[in-house]
């Protein structure tokens, strides 16, 4: 039976730990120059409704390293852009390709695509979730901290798709998560409710220093995500005081590490000093998109 990767909370802790282990194995094999063509002859369709740098390059390079082929499809140049139903696209793509990655706005569209596709579907980002990024983030924590158990994570900034995904991860993996957002910008209430039903250890505040106090991992994202450009000035005002800067980093544990999913707006959500500090693992995190997504593709499509 085919399995999709649409949301972290669709997967068990054991399943995610297996993906982290495979991520480490594939990264080590790539660093040694050891061939690992686990998807020889297979094809991934990559559907983009939102622009991307890291998502496209990491999936495309990942498929190449696994011995397969990645096919770039921009919605504006396909029949999806002319209104073809998602269900029809899913049924047809599954007859050509061994997997589908989609980066789009609506989580419902991704779920509809997966419902009708016989091939595995990977959520490359929606307005609600960004699960592939979270796999890279947590794998980076494992590399630098030796694991995620017993750690305190702090999210500083917008209650966006990244915050929602951190909440899902906390629910499944069982780590402590503090979230600092301005009033009116909290994470999705349904996501929070489901995570709390699963026993997630969550706390919410409007004080970044309170969230960061003694935390082991600090993370943030841009204040205005793709599609919110018209709100940018309003958001700059609302998020004043939420920059991940030296003041916030000093409130965390002395050996805390800093994550950011990129692209970063230096001087807004994160200071140049912090993103360039020795405690920043942002570029390891960016690299790990490649290795984490290879593990996901090899597991779903192999």
Tab-separated table of C-alpha atoms in Angstrom:
chain	number	residue	atom	x	y	z
A	1	UNK	CA	0.000	0.000	0.000
A	2	UNK	CA	1.448	3.369	-0.984
A	3	UNK	CA	2.272	5.940	1.684
A	4	UNK	CA	2.443	9.735	1.350
A	5	UNK	CA	4.424	12.405	3.209
A	6	UNK	CA	1.882	15.182	3.724
A	7	UNK	CA	2.162	16.056	7.418
A	8	UNK	CA	4.567	14.962	10.183
A	9	UNK	CA	1.755	13.844	12.448
A	10	UNK	CA	0.674	11.261	9.826
A	11	UNK	CA	3.866	9.364	10.731
A	12	UNK	CA	4.785	7.596	13.966
A	13	UNK	CA	7.818	8.398	16.090
A	14	UNK	CA	9.372	5.061	15.059
A	15	UNK	CA	8.820	5.873	11.375
A	16	UNK	CA	10.400	9.333	11.728
A	17	UNK	CA	13.369	7.918	13.658
A	18	UNK	CA	13.911	5.449	10.798
A	19	UNK	CA	13.887	8.359	8.342
A	20	UNK	CA	16.462	10.234	10.459
A	21	UNK	CA	18.676	7.124	10.534
A	22	UNK	CA	18.407	6.734	6.757
A	23	UNK	CA	19.128	10.452	6.322
A	24	UNK	CA	22.378	10.022	8.252
A	25	UNK	CA	23.315	6.926	6.259
A	26	UNK	CA	22.653	8.585	2.886
A	27	UNK	CA	24.545	11.726	3.925
A	28	UNK	CA	27.561	9.662	4.984
A	29	UNK	CA	27.496	7.651	1.739
A	30	UNK	CA	27.318	10.855	-0.305
A	31	UNK	CA	30.244	12.362	1.626
A	32	UNK	CA	32.313	9.202	1.000
A	33	UNK	CA	31.505	9.346	-2.703
A	34	UNK	CA	29.791	5.965	-2.428
A	35	UNK	CA	27.074	5.352	-5.052
A	36	UNK	CA	23.602	4.788	-3.596
A	37	UNK	CA	21.325	4.549	-6.619
A	38	UNK	CA	18.277	3.393	-4.684
A	39	UNK	CA	15.824	4.868	-7.217
A	40	UNK	CA	17.520	3.751	-10.435
A	41	UNK	CA	15.266	4.445	-13.409
A	42	UNK	CA	12.521	6.101	-11.366
A	43	UNK	CA	10.985	9.537	-11.961
A	44	UNK	CA	9.689	12.204	-9.573
A	45	UNK	CA	7.234	14.809	-10.882
A	46	UNK	CA	7.830	18.147	-9.120
A	47	UNK	CA	4.791	20.455	-9.301
A	48	UNK	CA	5.458	24.071	-8.289
A	49	UNK	CA	2.753	26.664	-7.718
A	50	UNK	CA	5.100	28.617	-5.406
A	51	UNK	CA	8.598	29.697	-6.361
A	52	UNK	CA	11.556	28.009	-4.721
A	53	UNK	CA	15.321	27.778	-4.597
A	54	UNK	CA	16.128	25.101	-1.998
A	55	UNK	CA	13.111	22.867	-2.645
A	56	UNK	CA	13.688	22.551	-6.369
A	57	UNK	CA	17.460	22.150	-6.231
A	58	UNK	CA	17.485	19.708	-3.310
A	59	UNK	CA	14.791	17.432	-4.777
A	60	UNK	CA	16.314	17.539	-8.263
A	61	UNK	CA	19.860	16.870	-7.066
A	62	UNK	CA	18.558	14.258	-4.639
A	63	UNK	CA	16.831	12.285	-7.385
A	64	UNK	CA	19.994	12.463	-9.502
A	65	UNK	CA	22.118	11.106	-6.633
A	66	UNK	CA	19.597	8.300	-6.094
A	67	UNK	CA	19.853	7.294	-9.765
A	68	UNK	CA	16.487	8.671	-10.811
A	69	UNK	CA	15.139	11.676	-12.675
A	70	UNK	CA	13.220	14.733	-11.446
A	71	UNK	CA	10.765	16.464	-13.767
A	72	UNK	CA	10.123	20.178	-13.098
A	73	UNK	CA	6.522	21.261	-13.744
A	74	UNK	CA	5.439	24.833	-13.076
A	75	UNK	CA	1.682	25.093	-12.681
A	76	UNK	CA	1.604	28.154	-14.925
A	77	UNK	CA	2.868	26.104	-17.868
A	78	UNK	CA	0.711	23.012	-17.288
A	79	UNK	CA	-3.002	22.281	-17.545
A	80	UNK	CA	-3.276	22.832	-13.770
A	81	UNK	CA	-2.756	26.502	-14.514
A	82	UNK	CA	-5.812	26.363	-16.813
A	83	UNK	CA	-7.998	24.789	-14.161
A	84	UNK	CA	-7.515	21.046	-14.617
A	85	UNK	CA	-8.881	19.358	-11.463
A	86	UNK	CA	-6.208	18.214	-9.020
A	87	UNK	CA	-7.727	14.736	-9.027
A	88	UNK	CA	-7.167	14.391	-12.784
A	89	UNK	CA	-3.583	15.629	-12.541
A	90	UNK	CA	-2.916	13.125	-9.743
A	91	UNK	CA	-4.348	10.183	-11.658
A	92	UNK	CA	-2.400	10.971	-14.826
A	93	UNK	CA	0.939	11.855	-13.184
A	94	UNK	CA	0.840	8.572	-11.265
A	95	UNK	CA	0.721	6.699	-14.600
A	96	UNK	CA	3.898	8.435	-15.796
A	97	UNK	CA	5.897	8.906	-12.612
A	98	UNK	CA	6.878	6.933	-9.494
A	99	UNK	CA	6.320	9.848	-7.108
A	100	UNK	CA	4.952	13.407	-7.000
A	101	UNK	CA	6.280	16.359	-5.014
A	102	UNK	CA	4.047	19.429	-4.880
A	103	UNK	CA	4.773	22.913	-3.475
A	104	UNK	CA	1.572	24.906	-3.355
A	105	UNK	CA	-0.776	27.027	-1.241
A	106	UNK	CA	-3.544	24.714	-0.096
A	107	UNK	CA	-3.027	21.710	2.164
A	108	UNK	CA	-6.411	20.465	0.954
A	109	UNK	CA	-5.092	20.415	-2.627
A	110	UNK	CA	-2.142	18.257	-1.568
A	111	UNK	CA	-4.449	15.874	0.256
A	112	UNK	CA	-6.767	15.733	-2.777
A	113	UNK	CA	-3.791	14.978	-5.026
A	114	UNK	CA	-2.667	12.171	-2.715
A	115	UNK	CA	-6.182	10.738	-2.547
A	116	UNK	CA	-6.347	10.276	-6.312
A	117	UNK	CA	-2.715	9.440	-7.068
A	118	UNK	CA	-1.507	5.827	-7.065
A	119	UNK	CA	2.038	7.187	-6.681
A	120	UNK	CA	3.340	8.554	-3.347
A	121	UNK	CA	2.864	12.298	-2.850
A	122	UNK	CA	5.332	14.501	-0.918
A	123	UNK	CA	4.292	17.862	0.517
A	124	UNK	CA	7.031	20.282	-0.563
A	125	UNK	CA	5.278	23.146	1.295
A	126	UNK	CA	1.762	24.481	1.783
A	127	UNK	CA	0.445	27.478	3.686
A	128	UNK	CA	-0.337	25.089	6.568
A	129	UNK	CA	2.700	22.787	6.757
A	130	UNK	CA	6.341	22.438	5.688
A	131	UNK	CA	7.174	18.875	6.799
A	132	UNK	CA	10.291	18.317	4.656
A	133	UNK	CA	11.930	21.385	6.195
A	134	UNK	CA	11.182	20.045	9.689
A	135	UNK	CA	12.861	16.730	8.849
A	136	UNK	CA	15.998	18.661	7.882
A	137	UNK	CA	15.738	20.854	10.982
A	138	UNK	CA	15.427	18.015	13.459
A	139	UNK	CA	18.114	15.976	11.734
A	140	UNK	CA	20.395	19.026	12.124
A	141	UNK	CA	19.569	19.100	15.839
A	142	UNK	CA	20.408	15.392	16.084
A	143	UNK	CA	23.775	16.047	14.400
A	144	UNK	CA	24.685	18.927	16.700
A	145	UNK	CA	23.011	17.840	19.961
A	146	UNK	CA	23.174	14.049	19.656
A	147	UNK	CA	19.367	13.749	19.668
A	148	UNK	CA	16.172	15.661	20.361
A	149	UNK	CA	15.001	13.926	23.539
A	150	UNK	CA	14.899	16.112	26.644
A	151	UNK	CA	15.610	19.316	24.729
A	152	UNK	CA	13.651	22.560	24.871
A	153	UNK	CA	12.894	24.177	21.533
A	154	UNK	CA	11.812	27.807	21.088
A	155	UNK	CA	10.043	29.228	18.058
A	156	UNK	CA	10.277	33.039	17.810
A	157	UNK	CA	8.102	34.904	15.297
A	158	UNK	CA	5.178	34.137	13.021
A	159	UNK	CA	2.732	31.319	13.776
A	160	UNK	CA	3.041	30.147	10.181
A	161	UNK	CA	3.453	26.814	8.371
A	162	UNK	CA	6.844	26.317	10.040
A	163	UNK	CA	5.394	26.911	13.506
A	164	UNK	CA	2.545	24.489	12.720
A	165	UNK	CA	5.072	21.875	11.612
A	166	UNK	CA	7.162	22.350	14.769
A	167	UNK	CA	3.967	21.741	16.758
A	168	UNK	CA	3.333	18.494	14.851
A	169	UNK	CA	6.920	17.420	15.448
A	170	UNK	CA	6.651	18.140	19.179
A	171	UNK	CA	3.479	16.055	19.358
A	172	UNK	CA	5.009	13.032	17.613
A	173	UNK	CA	8.579	13.153	18.947
A	174	UNK	CA	7.802	14.345	22.481
A	175	UNK	CA	10.093	17.334	22.956
A	176	UNK	CA	9.212	20.566	24.765
A	177	UNK	CA	8.229	23.479	22.491
A	178	UNK	CA	7.765	27.125	23.453
A	179	UNK	CA	6.241	29.507	20.921
A	180	UNK	CA	6.557	33.305	21.059
A	181	UNK	CA	4.344	35.245	18.634
A	182	UNK	CA	2.650	38.644	18.644
A	183	UNK	CA	-1.042	38.586	19.513
A	184	UNK	CA	-3.045	37.804	16.390
A	185	UNK	CA	-0.239	35.756	14.785
A	186	UNK	CA	-0.489	32.523	16.756
A	187	UNK	CA	-0.296	29.111	15.040
A	188	UNK	CA	-3.349	27.389	13.581
A	189	UNK	CA	-5.775	26.624	16.433
A	190	UNK	CA	-6.836	23.253	14.977
A	191	UNK	CA	-3.182	22.166	14.687
A	192	UNK	CA	-2.596	23.186	18.312
A	193	UNK	CA	-5.727	21.371	19.519
A	194	UNK	CA	-4.779	18.112	17.761
A	195	UNK	CA	-1.231	18.285	19.117
A	196	UNK	CA	-2.470	18.856	22.647
A	197	UNK	CA	-4.804	15.860	22.287
A	198	UNK	CA	-1.687	13.818	21.458
A	199	UNK	CA	-0.054	15.091	24.658
A	200	UNK	CA	2.300	17.684	23.142
A	201	UNK	CA	4.242	19.796	25.668
A	202	UNK	CA	3.488	23.266	24.268
A	203	UNK	CA	3.568	26.722	25.807
A	204	UNK	CA	2.703	30.072	24.254
A	205	UNK	CA	3.838	33.583	25.057
A	206	UNK	CA	4.155	37.010	23.482
A	207	UNK	CA	7.618	37.479	25.079
A	208	UNK	CA	10.557	36.148	22.991
A	209	UNK	CA	12.857	36.227	26.053
A	210	UNK	CA	10.465	34.044	28.021
A	211	UNK	CA	10.373	31.495	25.187
A	212	UNK	CA	14.159	31.534	24.786
A	213	UNK	CA	14.966	31.261	28.516
A	214	UNK	CA	17.358	28.294	28.834
A	215	UNK	CA	16.224	26.819	25.482
A	216	UNK	CA	18.523	24.417	23.609
A	217	UNK	CA	17.335	25.281	20.103
A	218	UNK	CA	16.089	28.629	18.747
A	219	UNK	CA	14.335	28.923	15.405
A	220	UNK	CA	12.571	31.584	13.382
A	221	UNK	CA	11.326	32.436	9.872
A	222	UNK	CA	10.530	35.530	7.832
A	223	UNK	CA	7.754	37.782	9.128
A	224	UNK	CA	5.956	37.949	5.758
A	225	UNK	CA	5.889	34.646	3.888
A	226	UNK	CA	5.320	34.133	0.165
A	227	UNK	CA	1.905	35.525	-0.753
A	228	UNK	CA	1.887	37.987	2.200
A	229	UNK	CA	3.990	40.690	0.544
A	230	UNK	CA	1.138	43.231	0.744
A	231	UNK	CA	1.089	42.799	4.531
A	232	UNK	CA	4.845	43.257	4.913
A	233	UNK	CA	4.779	46.733	6.463
A	234	UNK	CA	1.930	45.874	8.824
A	235	UNK	CA	3.815	42.770	9.892
A	236	UNK	CA	7.069	44.675	10.483
A	237	UNK	CA	5.207	46.804	12.990
A	238	UNK	CA	3.480	43.843	14.645
A	239	UNK	CA	6.715	41.837	14.941
A	240	UNK	CA	8.883	44.645	16.314
A	241	UNK	CA	10.755	43.167	19.290
A	242	UNK	CA	10.586	39.604	17.908
A	243	UNK	CA	13.962	39.628	16.181
A	244	UNK	CA	16.192	36.666	17.023
A	245	UNK	CA	19.111	38.829	18.065
A	246	UNK	CA	21.950	38.718	20.610
A	247	UNK	CA	19.556	39.603	23.431
A	248	UNK	CA	17.386	36.550	22.671
A	249	UNK	CA	20.366	34.258	22.073
A	250	UNK	CA	21.900	35.281	25.416
A	251	UNK	CA	18.673	34.224	27.164
A	252	UNK	CA	19.005	30.674	25.788
A	253	UNK	CA	21.309	27.914	27.037
A	254	UNK	CA	25.006	28.710	26.561
A	255	UNK	CA	25.363	25.938	23.964
A	256	UNK	CA	22.070	26.673	22.197
A	257	UNK	CA	21.977	26.378	18.425
A	258	UNK	CA	20.134	28.634	15.974
A	259	UNK	CA	18.005	27.461	13.035
A	260	UNK	CA	16.400	29.388	10.169
A	261	UNK	CA	14.774	27.694	7.161
A	262	UNK	CA	15.914	30.468	4.752
A	263	UNK	CA	15.634	32.732	2.904
A	264	UNK	CA	16.460	35.111	5.762
A	265	UNK	CA	15.732	38.821	5.953
A	266	UNK	CA	18.749	39.858	8.001
A	267	UNK	CA	17.958	42.765	10.270
A	268	UNK	CA	14.266	41.784	10.451
A	269	UNK	CA	13.456	38.376	11.978
A	270	UNK	CA	17.143	37.566	12.653
A	271	UNK	CA	20.186	39.764	13.159
A	272	UNK	CA	23.243	39.436	10.955
A	273	UNK	CA	25.309	38.879	14.115
A	274	UNK	CA	23.269	35.832	15.171
A	275	UNK	CA	22.960	34.154	11.767
A	276	UNK	CA	26.742	34.480	11.336
A	277	UNK	CA	27.536	33.442	14.918
A	278	UNK	CA	29.284	30.158	15.820
A	279	UNK	CA	25.977	28.998	17.313
A	280	UNK	CA	24.208	29.266	13.947
A	281	UNK	CA	23.777	25.930	12.111
A	282	UNK	CA	21.628	27.472	9.397
A	283	UNK	CA	23.734	26.302	6.463
A	284	UNK	CA	24.058	22.750	7.795
A	285	UNK	CA	20.272	22.875	8.059
A	286	UNK	CA	19.957	24.016	4.434
A	287	UNK	CA	22.265	21.210	3.265
A	288	UNK	CA	20.222	18.677	5.206
A	289	UNK	CA	17.148	19.387	3.071
A	290	UNK	CA	18.961	17.326	0.424
A	291	UNK	CA	19.721	14.353	2.654
A	292	UNK	CA	16.387	14.317	4.517
A	293	UNK	CA	14.378	14.449	1.293
A	294	UNK	CA	16.489	11.665	-0.229
A	295	UNK	CA	15.523	9.521	2.763
A	296	UNK	CA	11.844	10.381	2.268
A	297	UNK	CA	11.959	9.632	-1.473
A	298	UNK	CA	13.898	6.383	-1.030
A	299	UNK	CA	11.424	5.227	1.629
A	300	UNK	CA	8.296	6.108	-0.360
A	301	UNK	CA	9.468	5.271	-3.882
A	302	UNK	CA	12.019	2.510	-3.377
